[in-house]
């Protein structure tokens, strides 16, 4: 090769680099994803992380000319960690969104930071009503416990269940579930015959279940955090409550798709109200479930859907702002947004920034040898009654 | 009335379970004077080994139980030979720091290997459900716990009080120098005792999965219960922790049934009252050694 051709090569290489430079300068939009990836809530974190990955595989990692970069941090559901991580992400990594939040205290811990930094906080899991009221920059794509608990309260009162004993975990979401259920169930003419709050770290349900059994209700209303549902159902069957005709009702957390098959046949016939079932009979959901199963070899639960819709919300908001990451503009863009989620039609309430969605009444049935929550009634466009009451 | 007996039965089963889980700790803490806060980690190991054998390899539950014991004991002896024995002469603070570190490592390791979801051991159908005994609901699984744990307690008591090994152990604990002068192989006795304690924990872990749930946080969640049992029972014998476990088990279950609002605190109240009354535990030695 002559010297000249070397020069040409070098020149073209330089030109190439220059031509490439603007493409490299293409900005990235960073999203801080704070999830419990270890600890008792890790299944929530894993589902959401999976769902986000799945959405990005399906829809690419560029939106409105910007590259999306996810920075995943594990807070183990400890609010102190959440706060520190959120701060790091906002200050050091300059993220445009913080997202995730497995439990209510974690979502609340990050709220003041979202307000101060004007960074949208997308809540993909935590379910207490108050969360979205703690910062004008919080938008939620999961659910509130009020949504499902009021609906199951109404349903129970209208469907021949007169006396109910309640068993709820003694922490904010448990109390939310209990209060909203009680309010609607008693308004519909039902009676609460027994009310037991169990400690969050409860090892053994035996004495509480015995109390349930002795109060002879038509049904037991249960809310325990995802993960303990299996223990509860096993001991419910051990004590023969299933055979004594006491039904189990509740918000759907107890019957998470994640855990359902581990519970065994004791779970059959349980009626819960919830936002999502892997058996939801829509084309969008069938596609979602199939893709999720293929990618991660397990069934998606309601937490996965919260994450899937959360990342979609971020994508759509960026499209609307043309890639601008100004916090106020993004929040404006998200308000009132509507789309078809795997769970059915959903909308971000423009006033409360909380999710409006269908709540389904489902019954645990065996389909192809596996347990599923099969939906049989739909309450459409349910708002969070925790706020509409004000 | 029958409810009272059902509660009593559940309480006894719960107490027995606490005893099997905690008595290994009573042995290391009381007899060997070693603070082993990693005790729960051995229990968890036993539980997970049993779960893997039964759920993944299709072993019958009853043959997986002894293996949970043996494997926890083997891991115990391996750790005793390599790590623990260097700490026998160190201060209690060193022992606490070391074993709590070990506990955290075990939590992280199990979380990494097995995942953090709660798992269940597939039980044989014969152990599921309750049967009716003169109106008292008897859970089959809980009955099995009472039988196994009852037999274990008797065996343990006999070994400690009647056998040659038992007297060697007691001698080795009271004065290791004189004991070794008499020809007792003190390190060997300690290693064996430690392994046995770990084995019991492993068995307890396997038995408790059904009732307490099994996840990587097991050692941290139940450490407090083990410590309460040993504190209340006093740590110089097996009888003390045994009675303490029963008392706490029944108290805990009855408290949660009769005063559910107070439920979780009953066990602590019992502990406080007993410790005010007898600061060294129910059967503790009153005089210093």
PDB file of C-alpha atoms in Angstrom, chain B residues 78-250:
ATOM      1  CA  UNK B  78     -16.583 -28.913  59.061  1.00  0.00           C
ATOM      2  CA  UNK B  79     -17.073 -25.360  60.291  1.00  0.00           C
ATOM      3  CA  UNK B  80     -16.180 -26.330  63.851  1.00  0.00           C
ATOM      4  CA  UNK B  81     -12.870 -27.818  62.736  1.00  0.00           C
ATOM      5  CA  UNK B  82     -11.953 -24.926  60.483  1.00  0.00           C
ATOM      6  CA  UNK B  83     -13.453 -21.809  62.044  1.00  0.00           C
ATOM      7  CA  UNK B  84     -15.265 -22.179  65.341  1.00  0.00           C
ATOM      8  CA  UNK B  85     -12.542 -23.861  67.368  1.00  0.00           C
ATOM      9  CA  UNK B  86     -10.303 -20.848  67.073  1.00  0.00           C
ATOM     10  CA  UNK B  87     -12.907 -18.819  68.895  1.00  0.00           C
ATOM     11  CA  UNK B  88     -13.495 -21.007  71.958  1.00  0.00           C
ATOM     12  CA  UNK B  89     -10.980 -19.063  74.005  1.00  0.00           C
ATOM     13  CA  UNK B  90     -11.911 -15.650  72.650  1.00  0.00           C
ATOM     14  CA  UNK B  91     -14.280 -13.210  74.312  1.00  0.00           C
ATOM     15  CA  UNK B  92     -18.030 -13.503  73.886  1.00  0.00           C
ATOM     16  CA  UNK B  93     -18.048 -10.308  71.858  1.00  0.00           C
ATOM     17  CA  UNK B  94     -15.687 -11.876  69.308  1.00  0.00           C
ATOM     18  CA  UNK B  95     -17.899 -14.929  69.143  1.00  0.00           C
ATOM     19  CA  UNK B  96     -21.016 -12.828  68.640  1.00  0.00           C
ATOM     20  CA  UNK B  97     -19.421 -10.764  65.891  1.00  0.00           C
ATOM     21  CA  UNK B  98     -18.078 -13.809  64.124  1.00  0.00           C
ATOM     22  CA  UNK B  99     -21.274 -15.834  64.224  1.00  0.00           C
ATOM     23  CA  UNK B 100     -23.557 -12.956  63.296  1.00  0.00           C
ATOM     24  CA  UNK B 101     -21.304 -12.382  60.299  1.00  0.00           C
ATOM     25  CA  UNK B 102     -21.643 -16.018  59.403  1.00  0.00           C
ATOM     26  CA  UNK B 103     -25.424 -15.653  59.654  1.00  0.00           C
ATOM     27  CA  UNK B 104     -25.489 -12.749  57.210  1.00  0.00           C
ATOM     28  CA  UNK B 105     -23.270 -14.678  54.834  1.00  0.00           C
ATOM     29  CA  UNK B 106     -25.590 -17.663  54.966  1.00  0.00           C
ATOM     30  CA  UNK B 107     -28.604 -15.436  54.254  1.00  0.00           C
ATOM     31  CA  UNK B 108     -26.897 -13.947  51.201  1.00  0.00           C
ATOM     32  CA  UNK B 109     -25.655 -17.325  49.997  1.00  0.00           C
ATOM     33  CA  UNK B 110     -29.038 -19.026  50.236  1.00  0.00           C
ATOM     34  CA  UNK B 111     -30.729 -16.017  48.654  1.00  0.00           C
ATOM     35  CA  UNK B 112     -28.279 -16.327  45.757  1.00  0.00           C
ATOM     36  CA  UNK B 113     -28.562 -20.078  45.307  1.00  0.00           C
ATOM     37  CA  UNK B 114     -32.203 -20.778  46.106  1.00  0.00           C
ATOM     38  CA  UNK B 115     -33.878 -17.433  45.465  1.00  0.00           C
ATOM     39  CA  UNK B 116     -35.688 -15.436  48.086  1.00  0.00           C
ATOM     40  CA  UNK B 117     -39.222 -16.725  47.667  1.00  0.00           C
ATOM     41  CA  UNK B 118     -40.690 -18.737  50.447  1.00  0.00           C
ATOM     42  CA  UNK B 119     -40.638 -22.443  49.714  1.00  0.00           C
ATOM     43  CA  UNK B 120     -42.657 -25.349  50.977  1.00  0.00           C
ATOM     44  CA  UNK B 121     -41.774 -28.988  51.382  1.00  0.00           C
ATOM     45  CA  UNK B 122     -44.194 -31.349  49.678  1.00  0.00           C
ATOM     46  CA  UNK B 123     -45.720 -33.398  52.457  1.00  0.00           C
ATOM     47  CA  UNK B 124     -47.096 -36.907  52.169  1.00  0.00           C
ATOM     48  CA  UNK B 125     -50.888 -36.879  52.114  1.00  0.00           C
ATOM     49  CA  UNK B 126     -50.975 -38.792  55.401  1.00  0.00           C
ATOM     50  CA  UNK B 127     -49.611 -35.740  57.203  1.00  0.00           C
ATOM     51  CA  UNK B 128     -52.141 -33.254  55.874  1.00  0.00           C
ATOM     52  CA  UNK B 129     -55.268 -32.072  57.594  1.00  0.00           C
ATOM     53  CA  UNK B 130     -56.761 -32.615  60.992  1.00  0.00           C
ATOM     54  CA  UNK B 131     -58.643 -35.432  62.607  1.00  0.00           C
ATOM     55  CA  UNK B 132     -61.193 -35.230  65.312  1.00  0.00           C
ATOM     56  CA  UNK B 133     -60.393 -36.689  68.713  1.00  0.00           C
ATOM     57  CA  UNK B 134     -63.362 -36.338  71.064  1.00  0.00           C
ATOM     58  CA  UNK B 135     -64.125 -32.965  69.519  1.00  0.00           C
ATOM     59  CA  UNK B 136     -60.538 -31.749  69.693  1.00  0.00           C
ATOM     60  CA  UNK B 137     -59.018 -30.901  66.341  1.00  0.00           C
ATOM     61  CA  UNK B 138     -55.665 -32.671  66.075  1.00  0.00           C
ATOM     62  CA  UNK B 139     -53.456 -31.616  63.185  1.00  0.00           C
ATOM     63  CA  UNK B 140     -51.656 -34.649  61.788  1.00  0.00           C
ATOM     64  CA  UNK B 141     -48.468 -32.764  61.049  1.00  0.00           C
ATOM     65  CA  UNK B 142     -48.387 -31.217  64.484  1.00  0.00           C
ATOM     66  CA  UNK B 143     -48.969 -34.592  66.084  1.00  0.00           C
ATOM     67  CA  UNK B 144     -45.963 -35.931  64.203  1.00  0.00           C
ATOM     68  CA  UNK B 145     -43.878 -33.027  65.506  1.00  0.00           C
ATOM     69  CA  UNK B 146     -44.895 -33.819  69.072  1.00  0.00           C
ATOM     70  CA  UNK B 147     -43.986 -37.490  68.657  1.00  0.00           C
ATOM     71  CA  UNK B 148     -40.614 -36.882  67.020  1.00  0.00           C
ATOM     72  CA  UNK B 149     -39.653 -34.120  69.388  1.00  0.00           C
ATOM     73  CA  UNK B 150     -40.832 -36.019  72.441  1.00  0.00           C
ATOM     74  CA  UNK B 151     -38.667 -39.012  71.545  1.00  0.00           C
ATOM     75  CA  UNK B 152     -35.706 -36.754  70.847  1.00  0.00           C
ATOM     76  CA  UNK B 153     -36.012 -35.046  74.194  1.00  0.00           C
ATOM     77  CA  UNK B 154     -36.006 -38.331  76.084  1.00  0.00           C
ATOM     78  CA  UNK B 155     -33.027 -39.598  74.087  1.00  0.00           C
ATOM     79  CA  UNK B 156     -31.121 -36.397  74.628  1.00  0.00           C
ATOM     80  CA  UNK B 157     -31.741 -36.395  78.352  1.00  0.00           C
ATOM     81  CA  UNK B 158     -30.584 -40.002  78.597  1.00  0.00           C
ATOM     82  CA  UNK B 159     -27.431 -39.342  76.611  1.00  0.00           C
ATOM     83  CA  UNK B 160     -26.483 -36.399  78.784  1.00  0.00           C
ATOM     84  CA  UNK B 161     -27.213 -37.939  82.145  1.00  0.00           C
ATOM     85  CA  UNK B 162     -26.647 -41.651  81.705  1.00  0.00           C
ATOM     86  CA  UNK B 163     -23.949 -42.217  79.134  1.00  0.00           C
ATOM     87  CA  UNK B 164     -20.205 -42.068  79.352  1.00  0.00           C
ATOM     88  CA  UNK B 165     -20.200 -39.434  76.634  1.00  0.00           C
ATOM     89  CA  UNK B 166     -22.538 -37.302  78.672  1.00  0.00           C
ATOM     90  CA  UNK B 167     -20.275 -37.309  81.703  1.00  0.00           C
ATOM     91  CA  UNK B 168     -17.233 -36.610  79.536  1.00  0.00           C
ATOM     92  CA  UNK B 169     -18.981 -33.663  78.010  1.00  0.00           C
ATOM     93  CA  UNK B 170     -19.964 -32.255  81.373  1.00  0.00           C
ATOM     94  CA  UNK B 171     -16.436 -32.719  82.627  1.00  0.00           C
ATOM     95  CA  UNK B 172     -14.979 -31.080  79.517  1.00  0.00           C
ATOM     96  CA  UNK B 173     -17.247 -28.103  80.009  1.00  0.00           C
ATOM     97  CA  UNK B 174     -16.640 -27.615  83.697  1.00  0.00           C
ATOM     98  CA  UNK B 175     -12.879 -27.764  83.526  1.00  0.00           C
ATOM     99  CA  UNK B 176     -11.323 -28.496  80.154  1.00  0.00           C
ATOM    100  CA  UNK B 177      -7.783 -28.620  81.561  1.00  0.00           C
ATOM    101  CA  UNK B 178      -8.473 -31.209  84.216  1.00  0.00           C
ATOM    102  CA  UNK B 179     -10.689 -33.145  81.830  1.00  0.00           C
ATOM    103  CA  UNK B 180      -7.939 -33.440  79.254  1.00  0.00           C
ATOM    104  CA  UNK B 181      -5.558 -34.369  82.040  1.00  0.00           C
ATOM    105  CA  UNK B 182      -7.856 -37.292  82.771  1.00  0.00           C
ATOM    106  CA  UNK B 183      -7.497 -38.446  79.193  1.00  0.00           C
ATOM    107  CA  UNK B 184     -10.658 -36.992  77.746  1.00  0.00           C
ATOM    108  CA  UNK B 185     -10.128 -35.741  74.219  1.00  0.00           C
ATOM    109  CA  UNK B 186     -11.729 -32.363  74.847  1.00  0.00           C
ATOM    110  CA  UNK B 187     -11.600 -30.956  71.278  1.00  0.00           C
ATOM    111  CA  UNK B 188     -13.155 -34.146  69.974  1.00  0.00           C
ATOM    112  CA  UNK B 189     -15.923 -34.063  72.547  1.00  0.00           C
ATOM    113  CA  UNK B 190     -16.641 -30.445  71.678  1.00  0.00           C
ATOM    114  CA  UNK B 191     -16.620 -31.093  67.944  1.00  0.00           C
ATOM    115  CA  UNK B 192     -19.025 -33.968  68.334  1.00  0.00           C
ATOM    116  CA  UNK B 193     -21.330 -31.997  70.605  1.00  0.00           C
ATOM    117  CA  UNK B 194     -21.306 -29.034  68.298  1.00  0.00           C
ATOM    118  CA  UNK B 195     -22.093 -31.220  65.299  1.00  0.00           C
ATOM    119  CA  UNK B 196     -24.948 -32.840  67.169  1.00  0.00           C
ATOM    120  CA  UNK B 197     -26.365 -29.437  68.072  1.00  0.00           C
ATOM    121  CA  UNK B 198     -26.184 -28.369  64.429  1.00  0.00           C
ATOM    122  CA  UNK B 199     -27.831 -31.606  63.368  1.00  0.00           C
ATOM    123  CA  UNK B 200     -30.740 -30.965  65.733  1.00  0.00           C
ATOM    124  CA  UNK B 201     -31.063 -27.474  64.299  1.00  0.00           C
ATOM    125  CA  UNK B 202     -31.121 -28.941  60.791  1.00  0.00           C
ATOM    126  CA  UNK B 203     -33.850 -31.364  61.742  1.00  0.00           C
ATOM    127  CA  UNK B 204     -35.789 -28.558  63.387  1.00  0.00           C
ATOM    128  CA  UNK B 205     -35.447 -26.470  60.255  1.00  0.00           C
ATOM    129  CA  UNK B 206     -36.824 -29.262  58.107  1.00  0.00           C
ATOM    130  CA  UNK B 207     -39.740 -29.832  60.469  1.00  0.00           C
ATOM    131  CA  UNK B 208     -40.540 -26.152  60.824  1.00  0.00           C
ATOM    132  CA  UNK B 209     -40.753 -25.270  57.122  1.00  0.00           C
ATOM    133  CA  UNK B 210     -44.403 -26.267  57.010  1.00  0.00           C
ATOM    134  CA  UNK B 211     -45.390 -24.182  60.007  1.00  0.00           C
ATOM    135  CA  UNK B 212     -42.965 -21.273  60.127  1.00  0.00           C
ATOM    136  CA  UNK B 213     -42.195 -20.969  56.419  1.00  0.00           C
ATOM    137  CA  UNK B 214     -38.734 -21.292  54.908  1.00  0.00           C
ATOM    138  CA  UNK B 215     -36.913 -18.403  53.258  1.00  0.00           C
ATOM    139  CA  UNK B 216     -33.349 -17.073  53.345  1.00  0.00           C
ATOM    140  CA  UNK B 217     -34.211 -14.773  56.243  1.00  0.00           C
ATOM    141  CA  UNK B 218     -35.047 -17.686  58.497  1.00  0.00           C
ATOM    142  CA  UNK B 219     -31.917 -17.409  60.698  1.00  0.00           C
ATOM    143  CA  UNK B 220     -32.524 -13.737  61.383  1.00  0.00           C
ATOM    144  CA  UNK B 221     -36.270 -14.015  61.867  1.00  0.00           C
ATOM    145  CA  UNK B 222     -36.105 -16.789  64.430  1.00  0.00           C
ATOM    146  CA  UNK B 223     -32.863 -15.964  66.201  1.00  0.00           C
ATOM    147  CA  UNK B 224     -34.850 -14.050  68.764  1.00  0.00           C
ATOM    148  CA  UNK B 225     -37.044 -17.068  69.527  1.00  0.00           C
ATOM    149  CA  UNK B 226     -34.049 -19.340  70.006  1.00  0.00           C
ATOM    150  CA  UNK B 227     -32.476 -16.856  72.358  1.00  0.00           C
ATOM    151  CA  UNK B 228     -35.675 -16.419  74.346  1.00  0.00           C
ATOM    152  CA  UNK B 229     -35.968 -20.177  74.834  1.00  0.00           C
ATOM    153  CA  UNK B 230     -32.407 -20.469  76.083  1.00  0.00           C
ATOM    154  CA  UNK B 231     -32.662 -17.384  78.275  1.00  0.00           C
ATOM    155  CA  UNK B 232     -35.905 -18.425  79.878  1.00  0.00           C
ATOM    156  CA  UNK B 233     -34.898 -22.049  80.250  1.00  0.00           C
ATOM    157  CA  UNK B 234     -31.470 -21.389  81.636  1.00  0.00           C
ATOM    158  CA  UNK B 235     -28.632 -22.989  79.806  1.00  0.00           C
ATOM    159  CA  UNK B 236     -27.202 -25.544  82.170  1.00  0.00           C
ATOM    160  CA  UNK B 237     -29.489 -28.428  81.315  1.00  0.00           C
ATOM    161  CA  UNK B 238     -31.851 -29.750  78.676  1.00  0.00           C
ATOM    162  CA  UNK B 239     -34.872 -29.832  80.978  1.00  0.00           C
ATOM    163  CA  UNK B 240     -34.825 -26.056  81.367  1.00  0.00           C
ATOM    164  CA  UNK B 241     -35.060 -25.171  77.679  1.00  0.00           C
ATOM    165  CA  UNK B 242     -37.574 -27.965  77.205  1.00  0.00           C
ATOM    166  CA  UNK B 243     -39.986 -26.615  79.791  1.00  0.00           C
ATOM    167  CA  UNK B 244     -39.318 -23.084  78.594  1.00  0.00           C
ATOM    168  CA  UNK B 245     -40.172 -24.044  75.012  1.00  0.00           C
ATOM    169  CA  UNK B 246     -43.429 -25.633  76.092  1.00  0.00           C
ATOM    170  CA  UNK B 247     -44.339 -22.678  78.255  1.00  0.00           C
ATOM    171  CA  UNK B 248     -43.526 -20.183  75.521  1.00  0.00           C
ATOM    172  CA  UNK B 249     -45.184 -22.236  72.785  1.00  0.00           C
ATOM    173  CA  UNK B 250     -48.420 -22.648  74.713  1.00  0.00           C
TER     174      UNK B 250
END
